[in-house]
């Protein structure tokens, strides 16, 4: 089957000023060689701490920022250069949903008008037809007609996120990139919106690239999870594998921080030591080695490659593959 979305070796580096009298410059490696595939109607979650490169990856696959190197293919074709007519036509099939629905909506317009807007931009329908379709789509995301006439500030956070989803879906996209779509919502509303994501996927067959720092959230919606650290994927697999038996020490630390709700199921929290990641000063070898509780001598100089472990998941850790070079504990 042809992948809906394929990223191959995507990287995005930025030249930055480091300050000082000599005006030193450095390179910020926001994303540094990310590869994955997403099949139609599936959900791939990108997770990791703030600053790990999740959002930049999302912008790269949509063509919103150009890559320093690497390629993105959508339905088997290379992504056209941003701003071209071919790219604009493709964007109707690749939509984005942001964290802050209020910021994504125009406070001066009723929501039904905003949901109909993409139909006006892409042409082909009369105003009454556009409005009818917008009302139908708002009903599909659980927003009844009386609420459709309201302005964004008259709706709750959950209702606004439904409006944003309706606007993203109105052109029948194959892919929606959702960047922290529920992190601004109350926990009770989060569950409802996550269920809506699942229902919409079943109804429309849309694929989601779901970005979140919250592992609890992705556990509910993802078919596959990729954990990012300092611009790279360090582990990728099904939620069952990652949450049940995390292989990478960083994933283990993230999973250990998820609260356990069942009685008699305590989990020992792994607290990572050392500084939070700085993408301007990526450590040599394994970028995680200064914080890794099980680092070995070789981890300081040898970059672990993301590769299959034989149990259906990909891991970038010397220990996960038992590499001979990485046997000696760090001093
Ligand atoms: Fe830890 Fe070494 Fe594995 Fe990196 S490669 S996660 S430092 S054990």
CSV table of C-alpha atoms and ligand atoms in Angstrom, one decimal:
chain,number,residue,atom,x,y,z
A,1,UNK,CA,0.0,0.0,0.0
A,2,UNK,CA,1.3,3.5,-0.8
A,3,UNK,CA,1.8,5.5,2.3
A,4,UNK,CA,-0.4,8.6,2.6
A,5,UNK,CA,2.5,10.5,4.1
A,6,UNK,CA,6.2,9.7,4.1
A,7,UNK,CA,9.0,11.7,5.7
A,8,UNK,CA,12.5,10.7,4.9
A,9,UNK,CA,15.6,12.1,6.7
A,10,UNK,CA,13.8,15.4,7.4
A,11,UNK,CA,16.0,18.0,9.0
A,12,UNK,CA,15.5,21.7,9.8
A,13,UNK,CA,18.5,23.7,11.1
A,14,UNK,CA,18.6,27.4,12.0
A,15,UNK,CA,21.6,29.6,12.2
A,16,UNK,CA,21.5,31.5,15.5
A,17,UNK,CA,23.6,34.2,17.2
A,18,UNK,CA,25.2,32.9,20.4
A,19,UNK,CA,26.1,36.4,21.6
A,20,UNK,CA,29.4,37.5,23.2
A,21,UNK,CA,31.9,40.0,22.0
A,22,UNK,CA,32.9,38.0,18.9
A,23,UNK,CA,29.3,37.6,17.8
A,24,UNK,CA,29.7,33.8,17.7
A,25,UNK,CA,27.1,31.9,15.7
A,26,UNK,CA,25.7,28.4,16.2
A,27,UNK,CA,23.3,26.0,14.6
A,28,UNK,CA,20.0,25.1,16.2
A,29,UNK,CA,19.0,21.6,15.1
A,30,UNK,CA,15.2,21.7,15.6
A,31,UNK,CA,14.7,18.5,13.6
A,32,UNK,CA,17.7,16.3,12.7
A,33,UNK,CA,16.9,13.4,10.4
A,34,UNK,CA,13.3,12.3,11.0
A,35,UNK,CA,11.7,9.5,9.0
A,36,UNK,CA,8.3,7.9,9.3
A,37,UNK,CA,5.3,6.8,7.3
A,38,UNK,CA,1.6,7.3,7.9
A,39,UNK,CA,-1.0,5.1,6.2
A,40,UNK,CA,-4.5,6.3,5.2
A,41,UNK,CA,-7.0,6.4,8.0
A,42,UNK,CA,-4.4,5.8,10.7
A,43,UNK,CA,-3.0,8.0,13.5
A,44,UNK,CA,0.7,8.5,14.2
A,45,UNK,CA,1.5,10.4,17.4
A,46,UNK,CA,4.7,12.4,17.9
A,47,UNK,CA,5.4,12.8,21.6
A,48,UNK,CA,8.2,14.4,23.6
A,49,UNK,CA,9.2,17.3,25.8
A,50,UNK,CA,8.7,20.9,24.7
A,51,UNK,CA,11.5,21.8,22.2
A,52,UNK,CA,12.1,18.3,21.0
A,53,UNK,CA,11.1,19.2,17.4
A,54,UNK,CA,7.5,17.9,17.2
A,55,UNK,CA,5.9,21.1,15.9
A,56,UNK,CA,8.7,21.8,13.5
A,57,UNK,CA,8.3,18.3,12.1
A,58,UNK,CA,4.6,19.0,11.6
A,59,UNK,CA,5.4,22.3,9.7
A,60,UNK,CA,7.9,20.5,7.6
A,61,UNK,CA,5.5,17.8,6.4
A,62,UNK,CA,2.9,20.4,5.5
A,63,UNK,CA,5.6,22.5,3.6
A,64,UNK,CA,5.1,25.4,5.9
A,65,UNK,CA,8.8,25.6,6.5
A,66,UNK,CA,11.4,24.3,4.0
A,67,UNK,CA,13.6,21.4,5.1
A,68,UNK,CA,17.4,21.8,5.4
A,69,UNK,CA,17.5,18.3,4.0
A,70,UNK,CA,15.2,15.4,3.5
A,71,UNK,CA,12.0,14.9,1.6
A,72,UNK,CA,8.2,14.6,2.3
A,73,UNK,CA,6.0,12.6,0.0
A,74,UNK,CA,2.2,12.8,0.0
A,75,UNK,CA,0.3,10.0,-1.7
A,76,UNK,CA,3.6,8.9,-3.3
A,77,UNK,CA,4.5,12.3,-4.8
A,78,UNK,CA,7.1,14.7,-3.5
A,79,UNK,CA,5.6,17.8,-1.8
A,80,UNK,CA,5.6,20.7,-4.2
A,81,UNK,CA,7.5,23.9,-3.2
A,82,UNK,CA,5.5,26.1,-0.8
A,83,UNK,CA,3.5,28.9,-2.3
A,84,UNK,CA,3.1,27.2,-5.7
A,85,UNK,CA,-0.4,26.5,-7.2
A,86,UNK,CA,0.3,22.7,-6.8
A,87,UNK,CA,1.1,23.2,-3.2
A,88,UNK,CA,-2.0,25.3,-2.5
A,89,UNK,CA,-4.2,22.6,-4.2
A,90,UNK,CA,-2.6,19.9,-2.1
A,91,UNK,CA,-3.2,21.9,1.1
A,92,UNK,CA,-6.9,21.3,0.7
A,93,UNK,CA,-6.1,17.7,1.4
A,94,UNK,CA,-3.7,18.3,4.2
A,95,UNK,CA,-5.1,20.5,7.0
A,96,UNK,CA,-3.8,21.6,10.4
A,97,UNK,CA,-5.5,22.0,13.7
A,98,UNK,CA,-3.8,24.2,16.3
A,99,UNK,CA,-3.6,24.1,20.1
A,100,UNK,CA,-5.5,27.4,20.6
A,101,UNK,CA,-8.9,27.3,18.8
A,102,UNK,CA,-9.7,30.9,19.8
A,103,UNK,CA,-6.4,32.1,18.2
A,104,UNK,CA,-7.2,30.1,15.0
A,105,UNK,CA,-10.7,31.6,14.6
A,106,UNK,CA,-11.8,35.2,13.7
A,107,UNK,CA,-13.6,36.7,16.6
A,108,UNK,CA,-15.6,39.0,14.3
A,109,UNK,CA,-17.4,36.3,12.3
A,110,UNK,CA,-20.1,33.7,13.3
A,111,UNK,CA,-18.6,30.2,13.3
A,112,UNK,CA,-20.7,28.9,10.4
A,113,UNK,CA,-19.2,31.6,8.1
A,114,UNK,CA,-15.7,30.5,9.1
A,115,UNK,CA,-16.4,26.8,8.5
A,116,UNK,CA,-17.8,27.7,5.0
A,117,UNK,CA,-14.8,29.9,4.2
A,118,UNK,CA,-12.5,27.2,2.8
A,119,UNK,CA,-15.3,26.3,0.3
A,120,UNK,CA,-15.4,29.9,-0.9
A,121,UNK,CA,-11.6,29.9,-1.3
A,122,UNK,CA,-11.5,26.7,-3.3
A,123,UNK,CA,-14.6,27.8,-5.3
A,124,UNK,CA,-17.4,25.8,-7.1
A,125,UNK,CA,-20.4,26.4,-4.8
A,126,UNK,CA,-23.0,29.1,-4.3
A,127,UNK,CA,-23.2,30.9,-0.9
A,128,UNK,CA,-26.4,29.0,0.2
A,129,UNK,CA,-24.8,25.7,-0.7
A,130,UNK,CA,-21.6,26.6,1.2
A,131,UNK,CA,-23.7,27.5,4.3
A,132,UNK,CA,-25.7,24.3,4.1
A,133,UNK,CA,-22.5,22.2,3.9
A,134,UNK,CA,-21.0,24.1,6.8
A,135,UNK,CA,-24.1,23.5,9.0
A,136,UNK,CA,-24.0,19.8,8.1
A,137,UNK,CA,-20.3,19.6,9.0
A,138,UNK,CA,-20.9,21.4,12.3
A,139,UNK,CA,-23.6,18.9,13.1
A,140,UNK,CA,-21.2,16.1,12.3
A,141,UNK,CA,-18.7,17.4,14.9
A,142,UNK,CA,-21.6,17.7,17.5
A,143,UNK,CA,-22.4,21.4,17.2
A,144,UNK,CA,-26.1,22.0,16.6
A,145,UNK,CA,-27.4,24.8,14.2
A,146,UNK,CA,-28.3,27.4,17.0
A,147,UNK,CA,-24.6,27.3,18.1
A,148,UNK,CA,-23.4,27.7,14.5
A,149,UNK,CA,-24.7,31.3,14.5
A,150,UNK,CA,-22.6,32.3,17.5
A,151,UNK,CA,-19.2,34.0,17.6
A,152,UNK,CA,-16.1,32.2,18.9
A,153,UNK,CA,-16.0,34.0,22.2
A,154,UNK,CA,-19.6,32.8,22.9
A,155,UNK,CA,-18.6,29.1,22.8
A,156,UNK,CA,-16.7,26.9,25.3
A,157,UNK,CA,-13.2,25.7,24.6
A,158,UNK,CA,-14.4,22.3,23.6
A,159,UNK,CA,-17.0,23.8,21.2
A,160,UNK,CA,-14.4,26.0,19.6
A,161,UNK,CA,-12.2,23.0,19.0
A,162,UNK,CA,-15.1,21.3,17.3
A,163,UNK,CA,-15.5,24.3,15.0
A,164,UNK,CA,-11.8,24.2,14.1
A,165,UNK,CA,-12.2,20.5,13.3
A,166,UNK,CA,-15.3,21.2,11.2
A,167,UNK,CA,-13.3,23.8,9.2
A,168,UNK,CA,-10.4,21.4,8.7
A,169,UNK,CA,-12.8,18.6,7.5
A,170,UNK,CA,-15.0,20.7,5.2
A,171,UNK,CA,-12.8,20.1,2.1
A,172,UNK,CA,-12.5,16.4,2.7
A,173,UNK,CA,-8.8,16.2,3.6
A,174,UNK,CA,-6.9,12.9,3.7
A,175,UNK,CA,-4.6,14.2,6.5
A,176,UNK,CA,-5.0,16.4,9.5
A,177,UNK,CA,-2.0,17.5,11.5
A,178,UNK,CA,-3.2,18.2,15.0
A,179,UNK,CA,-0.7,20.1,17.1
A,180,UNK,CA,-1.5,19.7,20.8
A,181,UNK,CA,-5.3,19.8,20.0
A,182,UNK,CA,-6.6,19.1,23.5
A,183,UNK,CA,-3.9,20.5,25.8
A,184,UNK,CA,-5.8,23.8,26.3
A,185,UNK,CA,-9.0,22.0,27.4
A,186,UNK,CA,-10.2,20.8,30.8
A,187,UNK,CA,-9.5,17.1,31.4
A,188,UNK,CA,-13.2,16.1,31.1
A,189,UNK,CA,-13.6,18.0,27.8
A,190,UNK,CA,-10.3,16.4,26.5
A,191,UNK,CA,-11.9,13.0,26.7
A,192,UNK,CA,-14.9,14.1,24.7
A,193,UNK,CA,-12.8,15.7,22.0
A,194,UNK,CA,-10.4,12.7,21.8
A,195,UNK,CA,-13.5,10.4,21.3
A,196,UNK,CA,-14.6,12.8,18.6
A,197,UNK,CA,-11.2,12.4,16.8
A,198,UNK,CA,-11.8,8.6,16.8
A,199,UNK,CA,-15.3,8.9,15.5
A,200,UNK,CA,-14.3,11.3,12.7
A,201,UNK,CA,-11.5,9.0,11.6
A,202,UNK,CA,-14.0,6.1,11.4
A,203,UNK,CA,-16.5,8.2,9.5
A,204,UNK,CA,-14.3,10.1,7.1
A,205,UNK,CA,-11.2,7.8,6.9
A,206,UNK,CA,-8.9,10.8,7.6
A,207,UNK,CA,-5.4,10.2,8.9
A,208,UNK,CA,-4.0,12.2,11.9
A,209,UNK,CA,-0.5,13.2,12.7
A,210,UNK,CA,-1.2,13.9,16.3
A,211,UNK,CA,1.3,16.0,18.2
A,212,UNK,CA,1.3,16.0,22.0
A,213,UNK,CA,3.6,16.2,25.1
A,214,UNK,CA,1.0,14.2,27.0
A,215,UNK,CA,1.4,10.4,26.7
A,216,UNK,CA,-2.0,9.8,28.3
A,217,UNK,CA,-3.7,11.6,25.5
A,218,UNK,CA,-1.9,9.8,22.6
A,219,UNK,CA,-2.5,6.4,24.3
A,220,UNK,CA,-6.2,6.8,23.5
A,221,UNK,CA,-6.0,7.9,19.9
A,222,UNK,CA,-2.8,6.6,18.3
A,223,UNK,CA,-2.2,3.5,16.3
A,224,UNK,CA,1.6,4.2,16.3
A,225,UNK,CA,3.7,6.4,18.6
A,226,UNK,CA,7.0,8.0,17.8
A,227,UNK,CA,9.0,9.4,20.8
A,228,UNK,CA,11.2,12.4,19.9
A,229,UNK,CA,14.2,13.7,21.8
A,230,UNK,CA,16.3,16.7,20.6
A,231,UNK,CA,15.1,16.6,17.0
A,232,UNK,CA,15.2,12.8,16.5
A,233,UNK,CA,12.9,9.8,16.9
A,234,UNK,CA,14.3,7.6,19.6
A,235,UNK,CA,11.6,4.9,19.8
A,236,UNK,CA,8.6,4.1,17.6
A,237,UNK,CA,6.0,1.4,18.0
A,238,UNK,CA,2.4,0.6,18.9
A,239,UNK,CA,1.0,2.2,22.1
A,240,UNK,CA,0.7,-1.2,23.6
A,241,UNK,CA,4.4,-2.0,23.1
A,242,UNK,CA,5.6,1.5,24.1
A,243,UNK,CA,3.5,1.9,27.2
A,244,UNK,CA,3.6,-1.8,28.3
A,245,UNK,CA,7.3,-2.3,27.8
A,246,UNK,CA,9.3,0.8,26.8
A,247,UNK,CA,12.7,0.0,25.4
A,248,UNK,CA,14.5,3.3,25.3
A,249,UNK,CA,15.5,4.8,28.7
A,250,UNK,CA,13.9,8.2,27.7
A,251,UNK,CA,10.6,6.5,26.9
A,252,UNK,CA,10.8,4.6,30.2
A,253,UNK,CA,11.1,7.9,32.0
A,254,UNK,CA,8.2,9.4,30.2
A,255,UNK,CA,6.0,6.4,30.8
A,256,UNK,CA,6.9,6.2,34.5
A,257,UNK,CA,5.5,9.7,34.9
A,258,UNK,CA,2.0,8.7,33.8
A,259,UNK,CA,-0.2,8.4,36.8
A,260,UNK,CA,-1.6,4.8,37.4
A,261,UNK,CA,-5.2,4.8,38.3
A,262,UNK,CA,-5.7,1.2,39.1
A,263,UNK,CA,-5.3,0.1,42.8
A,264,UNK,CA,-2.3,-2.2,43.6
A,265,UNK,CA,-0.5,-1.0,40.4
A,266,UNK,CA,2.1,1.5,41.7
A,267,UNK,CA,4.8,2.6,39.3
A,268,UNK,CA,8.3,3.8,40.2
A,269,UNK,CA,8.8,7.2,38.7
A,270,UNK,CA,12.1,7.7,36.9
A,271,UNK,CA,13.3,11.3,37.5
A,272,UNK,CA,15.7,12.4,34.8
A,273,UNK,CA,18.7,14.4,36.1
A,274,UNK,CA,20.7,17.0,34.2
A,275,UNK,CA,19.7,20.0,32.2
A,276,UNK,CA,16.6,19.9,29.9
A,277,UNK,CA,17.5,19.5,26.2
A,278,UNK,CA,19.1,22.4,24.4
A,279,UNK,CA,19.0,22.0,20.6
A,280,UNK,CA,21.9,24.5,20.1
A,281,UNK,CA,24.3,22.3,22.1
A,282,UNK,CA,23.4,18.7,21.2
A,283,UNK,CA,25.7,16.4,23.2
A,284,UNK,CA,28.0,14.1,21.1
A,285,UNK,CA,27.2,10.4,20.7
A,286,UNK,CA,23.8,9.6,22.1
A,287,UNK,CA,22.1,13.1,22.7
A,288,UNK,CA,20.4,11.6,25.7
A,289,UNK,CA,23.6,10.3,27.4
A,290,UNK,CA,24.0,13.2,30.0
A,291,UNK,CA,20.6,12.4,31.4
A,292,UNK,CA,20.5,8.6,30.8
A,293,UNK,CA,20.5,6.6,34.0
A,294,UNK,CA,22.1,3.6,32.2
A,295,UNK,CA,24.5,5.3,29.9
A,296,UNK,CA,27.6,3.3,28.8
A,297,UNK,CA,31.0,4.6,27.8
A,298,UNK,CA,30.3,4.2,24.1
A,299,UNK,CA,27.2,6.3,24.4
A,300,UNK,CA,29.4,9.5,24.7
A,301,UNK,CA,30.8,9.0,21.2
A,302,UNK,CA,28.7,6.7,19.2
A,303,UNK,CA,25.4,7.9,17.8
A,304,UNK,CA,22.7,5.2,18.2
A,305,UNK,CA,20.8,4.5,14.9
A,306,UNK,CA,17.1,4.1,14.9
A,307,UNK,CA,16.5,0.5,13.8
A,308,UNK,CA,14.2,-2.4,14.1
A,309,UNK,CA,14.5,-4.5,17.2
A,310,UNK,CA,12.7,-7.5,15.9
A,311,UNK,CA,9.5,-7.0,18.0
A,312,UNK,CA,7.8,-4.6,15.6
A,313,UNK,CA,9.3,-1.5,17.0
A,314,UNK,CA,12.2,0.9,16.2
A,315,UNK,CA,14.7,1.9,18.9
A,316,UNK,CA,17.8,4.2,18.9
A,317,UNK,CA,19.7,2.9,21.8
A,318,UNK,CA,22.9,0.8,22.0
A,319,UNK,CA,21.5,-1.2,24.9
A,320,UNK,CA,18.3,-2.1,23.1
A,321,UNK,CA,20.3,-3.9,20.4
A,322,UNK,CA,23.1,-5.2,22.6
A,323,UNK,CA,25.8,-3.6,20.5
A,324,UNK,CA,29.3,-4.9,21.4
A,325,UNK,CA,30.8,-1.4,21.4
A,326,UNK,CA,28.5,-0.3,24.2
A,327,UNK,CA,29.3,-2.8,26.9
A,328,UNK,CA,31.5,-0.7,29.2
A,329,UNK,CA,29.6,1.3,31.8
A,330,UNK,CA,30.3,5.1,31.8
A,331,UNK,CA,32.9,6.1,34.4
B,1,LIG,FE1,21.2,5.7,27.3
B,1,LIG,FE2,23.3,4.9,25.8
B,1,LIG,FE3,20.8,4.1,25.1
B,1,LIG,FE4,21.6,6.6,24.8
B,1,LIG,S1,22.4,4.9,23.7
B,1,LIG,S2,19.7,5.9,25.7
B,1,LIG,S3,22.9,7.0,26.6
B,1,LIG,S4,22.0,3.6,27.0
